[in-house]
Tab-separated table of C-alpha atoms in Angstrom:
chain	number	residue	atom	x	y	z
A	24	ARG	CA	4.220	3.846	-11.414
A	25	ALA	CA	5.290	1.003	-9.110
A	26	VAL	CA	8.524	2.799	-8.105
A	27	SER	CA	6.632	6.010	-7.299
A	28	GLU	CA	4.136	4.045	-5.098
A	29	LEU	CA	7.022	2.333	-3.217
A	30	VAL	CA	8.686	5.706	-2.683
A	31	SER	CA	5.440	7.151	-1.364
A	32	LEU	CA	5.087	4.275	1.009
A	33	GLY	CA	8.587	4.813	2.291
A	34	ALA	CA	9.751	1.455	1.081
A	35	LEU	CA	12.173	2.663	-1.597
A	36	ASP	CA	14.771	5.416	-1.728
A	37	VAL	CA	15.812	6.790	-5.044
A	38	VAL	CA	19.449	7.941	-4.833
A	39	PHE	CA	21.092	9.834	-7.609
A	40	ALA	CA	24.477	8.265	-8.438
A	41	PRO	CA	27.500	10.427	-8.984
A	42	VAL	CA	28.042	11.054	-12.740
A	43	GLU	CA	31.469	10.229	-14.253
A	44	ASP	CA	32.775	12.780	-16.658
A	45	ARG	CA	33.244	10.819	-19.894
A	46	ALA	CA	33.871	13.729	-22.227
A	47	GLY	CA	36.092	12.015	-24.683
A	48	GLY	CA	36.586	14.427	-27.475
A	49	GLY	CA	33.770	13.217	-29.729
A	50	GLY	CA	30.893	15.591	-30.219
A	51	GLY	CA	27.456	15.364	-31.803
A	52	ARG	CA	23.947	14.286	-30.852
A	53	GLY	CA	24.990	10.804	-29.805
A	54	ALA	CA	27.515	12.159	-27.277
A	55	GLN	CA	25.010	14.711	-25.850
A	56	ARG	CA	22.298	12.079	-25.407
A	57	GLN	CA	24.827	9.714	-23.627
A	58	GLN	CA	25.876	12.459	-21.441
A	59	GLN	CA	22.296	13.378	-20.398
A	60	GLN	CA	21.545	9.736	-19.706
A	61	GLN	CA	24.494	9.589	-17.472
A	62	GLN	CA	23.516	12.655	-15.624
A	63	GLN	CA	19.995	11.324	-15.043
A	64	GLN	CA	21.263	7.850	-13.890
A	65	GLN	CA	19.801	6.975	-10.533
A	66	ARG	CA	20.056	4.105	-8.174
A	67	GLU	CA	17.158	2.657	-6.282
A	68	GLU	CA	17.700	1.307	-2.790
A	69	LEU	CA	15.275	-0.572	-0.557
A	70	THR	CA	14.682	1.035	2.786
A	71	PRO	CA	14.546	-1.209	5.808
A	72	LEU	CA	10.718	-1.155	5.523
A	73	GLY	CA	11.025	-2.083	1.805
A	74	THR	CA	13.183	-5.000	2.679
A	75	HIS	CA	10.576	-6.449	5.136
A	76	LEU	CA	7.715	-5.721	2.589
A	77	SER	CA	9.604	-7.496	-0.154
A	78	THR	CA	9.329	-10.673	1.810
A	79	LEU	CA	5.584	-10.697	2.131
A	80	PRO	CA	3.508	-12.178	-0.608
A	81	VAL	CA	0.985	-9.297	-0.638
A	82	ASP	CA	0.524	-5.891	-2.032
A	83	ALA	CA	2.859	-3.383	-0.574
A	84	ARG	CA	0.019	-1.293	1.096
A	85	ILE	CA	-1.398	-4.488	2.610
A	86	GLY	CA	2.025	-5.477	3.780
A	87	LYS	CA	2.638	-2.131	5.419
A	88	LEU	CA	-0.722	-2.505	7.218
A	89	ILE	CA	0.331	-5.861	8.528
A	90	LEU	CA	3.871	-4.761	9.549
A	91	PHE	CA	2.648	-1.646	11.352
A	92	GLY	CA	-0.252	-3.657	13.009
A	93	ALA	CA	2.462	-5.956	14.478
A	94	MET	CA	4.611	-3.121	15.551
A	95	PHE	CA	1.699	-1.517	17.445
A	96	GLY	CA	0.408	-4.711	19.063
A	97	VAL	CA	-2.730	-5.056	16.943
A	98	ALA	CA	-1.608	-7.708	14.625
A	99	ASP	CA	-4.722	-9.882	14.747
A	100	GLU	CA	-6.893	-6.848	13.854
A	101	ALA	CA	-4.504	-5.708	11.170
A	102	LEU	CA	-4.491	-9.220	9.654
A	103	THR	CA	-8.324	-9.346	9.673
A	104	ILE	CA	-8.522	-5.953	8.009
A	105	ALA	CA	-5.808	-7.047	5.421
A	106	ALA	CA	-7.942	-10.084	4.593
A	107	ILE	CA	-11.105	-7.961	4.323
A	108	LEU	CA	-9.298	-5.514	2.002
A	109	SER	CA	-8.005	-8.319	-0.257
A	110	HIS	CA	-11.548	-9.407	-1.130
A	111	ARG	CA	-15.018	-8.002	-1.927
A	112	SER	CA	-16.996	-6.166	0.921
A	113	PRO	CA	-18.566	-8.705	3.357
A	114	PHE	CA	-21.670	-6.594	3.216
A	115	MET	CA	-24.397	-7.443	0.664
A	116	SER	CA	-26.807	-4.811	-0.457
A	117	PRO	CA	-29.621	-6.210	-2.594
A	118	PRO	CA	-31.388	-3.395	-4.488
A	119	SER	CA	-34.796	-4.288	-3.182
A	120	LYS	CA	-33.581	-4.306	0.465
A	121	ARG	CA	-30.859	-1.473	0.354
A	122	ASP	CA	-32.337	0.396	3.386
A	123	GLU	CA	-32.377	-2.730	5.506
A	124	ALA	CA	-28.819	-3.647	4.478
A	125	ASP	CA	-27.496	-0.194	5.240
A	126	ALA	CA	-29.256	-0.330	8.663
A	127	ALA	CA	-27.585	-3.721	9.270
A	128	LYS	CA	-24.256	-2.405	8.377
A	129	ARG	CA	-24.606	0.616	10.636
A	130	SER	CA	-25.389	-1.726	13.512
A	131	PHE	CA	-21.822	-2.833	13.365
A	132	ALA	CA	-20.390	0.650	13.187
A	133	VAL	CA	-17.869	1.421	15.911
A	134	GLY	CA	-19.320	3.949	18.386
A	135	GLY	CA	-22.714	4.034	16.570
A	136	ALA	CA	-21.383	6.294	13.787
A	137	ALA	CA	-20.150	4.957	10.469
A	138	GLN	CA	-16.672	6.538	10.593
A	139	SER	CA	-14.730	3.735	8.960
A	140	ASP	CA	-15.767	0.898	6.676
A	141	HIS	CA	-12.700	-1.020	7.716
A	142	LEU	CA	-13.463	-0.858	11.400
A	143	THR	CA	-17.082	-1.726	10.710
A	144	ALA	CA	-16.096	-4.853	8.757
A	145	LEU	CA	-13.656	-5.723	11.610
A	146	ARG	CA	-16.262	-5.441	14.165
A	147	ALA	CA	-18.702	-7.552	12.074
A	148	TYR	CA	-16.078	-10.301	11.692
A	149	GLN	CA	-15.238	-10.193	15.366
A	150	MET	CA	-18.968	-10.505	16.354
A	151	CYS	CA	-19.499	-13.482	13.929
A	152	ASP	CA	-16.221	-15.075	15.232
A	153	ARG	CA	-17.517	-15.214	18.875
């Protein structure tokens, strides 16, 4: 599962290694199984992105957010969102005051519409940090 997640993030390439022909006269099930294993042998190589992600002490998805945030010049915002994603939601919603809590959360929404929980939490943090 971890390998497939890293491949989907573009952090790992799976390269199939060339298979050496080791047909050495012996037959049977053992030889067939060994030959199949050799044919399915693969080598995993980190991509340049994967090399950078491997140096960060965070989950690969959070690391990718941080790296791309730095590349696009929004490192502060990316780091804040990464911190928010690493913990519980900063918005509390007590059952008895759920409507009030939802209204308070919507007041932080970017552009007045709740299109992104991440941007809403970022804006709440920025307003509290002033």
